[in-house]
Amino acid sequence: MITRIQGKLTRLEGEAAYLESGDFEYEVLVPEYTRRQLQHQMDRTVRLFTIQFFEGQANQGRLTPRLVGFSSEVEREFFELLCSVDGMGMKKALRAMGRPVKEIAVAIEQQDVKAVSSLPGIGPATAERIIAKLRRKMPKFALMVTRDEVVAEVTPDVVEETFAFLVKIGHPEAEARRLLNTALAEKKSYPDFESLIHAIYQKQKTA
């Protein structure tokens, strides 16, 4: 299993990025959002986090290996969750990821069928299946930050645990997300759940 690939981005064609690494050039399928990020990195060394699929009919002996790549491990994890929904294969999930993962995750978490069904290749029925299966798994994706945002040093698991705790003790989801975002914007280190919760309530006291 190839889980990561690094090389010079030689070209982008359709839904594929081509990376030159050593004596080899690799074709890596990427979602539209990732492709747009890569457009500004031609002829530079890039790194993609990958997952491997086999496309074709096994009973006919026609299986073609495909690499699918993402800018981060979290985006790859989100893609795998999408693929787990009934009716969502690799190609359909890849096509659906035309917007930032954070934006899609917020729509799923808020049960916004209209927003989810507006994704490429996703109709209302599929959107409802996605929401029903994935809604409770979205907090850490909904709280993702972009590369350009100032962020704290904290793992996605700590963020997810803190969000779940805030909701459990009575904070509405929107408020819990706001409290987390305020603390994370401080650009501090939160090695565990307790330190992040302490920072959130300290922030409230001084507000």
C-alpha positions as a printed NumPy array, in Angstrom:
array([[  0.   ,   0.   ,   0.   ],
       [  1.399,   3.398,  -1.006],
       [  0.323,   5.881,   1.671],
       [  2.428,   8.89 ,   0.7  ],
       [  4.242,  10.082,  -2.386],
       [  6.593,  12.997,  -2.915],
       [  7.983,  14.246,  -6.189],
       [  8.103,  17.045,  -8.746],
       [  4.699,  17.991, -10.114],
       [  5.183,  17.743, -13.861],
       [  1.626,  18.265, -15.103],
       [ -2.086,  18.251, -14.324],
       [ -4.445,  16.576, -16.759],
       [ -8.148,  16.221, -16.021],
       [ -8.526,  14.701, -12.579],
       [ -4.924,  13.45 , -12.414],
       [ -1.684,  14.929, -11.119],
       [  1.619,  13.529, -12.398],
       [  4.563,  13.362, -10.015],
       [  8.123,  12.573, -11.029],
       [ 10.033,  10.677,  -8.355],
       [ 13.377,   9.178,  -9.202],
       [ 13.118,   7.233, -12.466],
       [  9.331,   6.99 , -12.242],
       [  6.372,   9.215, -12.975],
       [  3.22 ,   8.477, -10.985],
       [ -0.358,   9.258, -11.966],
       [ -2.346,  10.288,  -8.894],
       [ -6.072,  10.996,  -9.055],
       [ -6.973,  14.075,  -7.014],
       [-10.254,  15.807,  -6.112],
       [-11.007,  19.14 ,  -7.751],
       [-10.217,  21.126,  -4.597],
       [ -6.754,  19.547,  -4.348],
       [ -6.156,  20.076,  -8.076],
       [ -6.82 ,  23.803,  -7.677],
       [ -4.246,  23.951,  -4.882],
       [ -1.68 ,  22.162,  -7.038],
       [ -2.101,  24.516, -10.   ],
       [  0.251,  26.991,  -8.346],
       [  2.964,  24.402,  -7.667],
       [  3.924,  23.227, -11.147],
       [  7.539,  21.998, -11.415],
       [  7.865,  22.09 ,  -7.625],
       [  8.253,  19.21 ,  -5.195],
       [  4.911,  18.343,  -3.652],
       [  3.727,  15.692,  -1.216],
       [  0.416,  13.865,  -1.397],
       [ -1.132,  11.466,   1.092],
       [ -2.47 ,   8.56 ,  -0.902],
       [ -4.731,   5.544,  -0.868],
       [ -4.67 ,   2.777,  -3.456],
       [ -7.702,   1.314,  -5.239],
       [ -8.1  ,  -1.409,  -7.815],
       [-10.481,  -0.532, -10.604],
       [-12.209,  -3.094, -12.814],
       [-13.79 ,  -6.554, -12.624],
       [-11.883,  -9.132, -10.582],
       [-13.814, -12.032, -12.11 ],
       [-12.642, -10.918, -15.551],
       [ -9.037, -10.529, -14.478],
       [ -9.051,  -6.834, -15.327],
       [ -7.916,  -4.863, -12.306],
       [ -6.073,  -1.574, -12.73 ],
       [ -4.335,  -0.042,  -9.678],
       [ -5.208,   3.601,  -9.024],
       [ -3.587,   6.055,  -6.628],
       [ -5.799,   8.753,  -5.103],
       [ -4.023,  11.654,  -3.398],
       [ -4.818,  14.457,  -0.945],
       [ -3.034,  17.436,   0.594],
       [ -3.336,  16.071,   4.149],
       [ -3.998,  12.867,   6.078],
       [ -7.229,  14.353,   7.441],
       [ -8.568,  14.943,   3.916],
       [ -7.699,  11.343,   3.035],
       [ -9.573,  10.136,   6.118],
       [-12.61 ,  12.209,   5.109],
       [-12.528,  10.648,   1.631],
       [-12.481,   7.146,   3.118],
       [-15.538,   8.001,   5.22 ],
       [-17.373,   9.23 ,   2.117],
       [-16.534,   5.978,   0.356],
       [-18.122,   4.019,   3.228],
       [-21.588,   5.443,   2.456],
       [-23.87 ,   3.161,   0.416],
       [-23.796,   4.172,  -3.231],
       [-20.546,   6.143,  -2.906],
       [-17.701,   4.557,  -4.8  ],
       [-14.192,   5.894,  -5.218],
       [-14.953,   7.982,  -8.314],
       [-18.163,   9.464,  -6.928],
       [-16.517,  10.406,  -3.626],
       [-13.562,  11.943,  -5.466],
       [-15.853,  14.021,  -7.66 ],
       [-17.872,  15.217,  -4.663],
       [-14.813,  16.736,  -2.98 ],
       [-14.791,  19.901,  -5.062],
       [-14.98 ,  22.174,  -2.018],
       [-12.849,  22.426,   1.149],
       [-13.386,  19.451,   3.468],
       [-14.227,  21.829,   6.312],
       [-17.092,  23.351,   4.314],
       [-18.524,  19.946,   3.355],
       [-18.195,  18.651,   6.922],
       [-20.069,  21.635,   8.369],
       [-22.912,  21.056,   5.896],
       [-23.107,  17.381,   6.878],
       [-22.939,  18.143,  10.592],
       [-25.712,  20.743,  10.28 ],
       [-27.843,  18.301,   8.272],
       [-27.995,  20.735,   5.377],
       [-29.389,  18.428,   2.687],
       [-29.519,  21.256,   0.127],
       [-25.815,  22.092,   0.549],
       [-24.687,  18.453,   0.509],
       [-26.841,  17.598,  -2.518],
       [-25.275,  20.531,  -4.397],
       [-21.904,  18.743,  -4.425],
       [-20.963,  17.353,  -7.864],
       [-22.675,  14.015,  -8.464],
       [-24.632,  14.067,  -5.197],
       [-28.426,  14.186,  -5.304],
       [-30.885,  14.6  ,  -2.394],
       [-31.213,  10.858,  -1.686],
       [-27.444,  10.344,  -1.521],
       [-27.074,  13.508,   0.564],
       [-29.512,  12.128,   3.132],
       [-27.559,   8.845,   3.322],
       [-24.299,  10.75 ,   3.801],
       [-25.787,  12.866,   6.592],
       [-27.403,   9.888,   8.326],
       [-24.157,   7.881,   8.384],
       [-21.493,  10.558,   8.856],
       [-23.041,  13.421,  10.834],
       [-21.67 ,  12.292,  14.203],
       [-18.188,  11.813,  12.732],
       [-17.819,  15.354,  11.397],
       [-16.624,  17.512,  14.354],
       [-12.886,  17.227,  13.729],
       [-13.365,  17.871,   9.999],
       [-15.722,  20.803,  10.615],
       [-13.055,  22.296,  12.898],
       [-10.251,  21.935,  10.352],
       [ -8.215,  25.008,   9.535],
       [ -6.666,  25.99 ,   6.23 ],
       [ -2.937,  26.388,   5.734],
       [ -3.305,  30.148,   5.799],
       [ -5.062,  30.319,   9.157],
       [ -3.18 ,  30.909,  12.413],
       [ -3.705,  27.773,  14.46 ],
       [ -2.825,  26.194,  17.751],
       [ -0.681,  23.1  ,  18.133],
       [ -3.325,  20.465,  18.805],
       [ -4.236,  17.082,  17.348],
       [ -7.587,  16.453,  15.611],
       [ -8.462,  13.828,  18.264],
       [ -8.115,  16.37 ,  21.076],
       [-10.305,  18.829,  19.171],
       [-12.945,  16.165,  18.542],
       [-12.953,  15.034,  22.184],
       [-13.283,  18.628,  23.398],
       [-16.132,  19.362,  20.995],
       [-18.005,  16.228,  22.117],
       [-17.549,  17.215,  25.773],
       [-18.86 ,  20.755,  25.21 ],
       [-21.962,  19.421,  23.472],
       [-22.485,  16.782,  26.166],
       [-22.558,  19.363,  28.972],
       [-25.153,  21.439,  27.176],
       [-23.509,  23.796,  24.684],
       [-25.278,  23.953,  21.291],
       [-23.051,  22.693,  18.487],
       [-22.633,  26.143,  16.927],
       [-21.561,  27.617,  20.269],
       [-19.21 ,  24.707,  20.965],
       [-17.54 ,  25.299,  17.607],
       [-17.244,  29.027,  18.318],
       [-15.624,  28.386,  21.721],
       [-13.143,  25.985,  20.157],
       [-12.272,  28.299,  17.283],
       [-11.632,  31.16 ,  19.721],
       [ -9.221,  29.044,  21.774],
       [ -7.472,  27.574,  18.72 ],
       [ -6.855,  31.044,  17.285],
       [ -4.521,  31.761,  20.226],
       [ -1.748,  29.743,  18.535],
       [ -0.814,  27.92 ,  21.734],
       [ -0.003,  24.284,  22.402],
       [ -2.761,  22.047,  23.747],
       [ -1.272,  18.582,  24.266],
       [ -4.453,  17.075,  25.704],
       [ -8.184,  17.506,  26.256],
       [ -7.79 ,  19.   ,  29.761],
       [ -5.49 ,  21.818,  28.629],
       [ -7.823,  22.819,  25.797],
       [-10.921,  22.816,  28.038],
       [ -9.051,  24.918,  30.623],
       [ -8.088,  27.439,  27.926],
       [-11.682,  27.674,  26.688],
       [-13.099,  28.476,  30.119],
       [-10.264,  30.828,  30.992],
       [-11.076,  32.691,  27.796],
       [-14.734,  32.92 ,  28.819],
       [-13.845,  34.358,  32.226],
       [-11.775,  37.14 ,  30.681],
       [-14.302,  37.89 ,  27.909]])
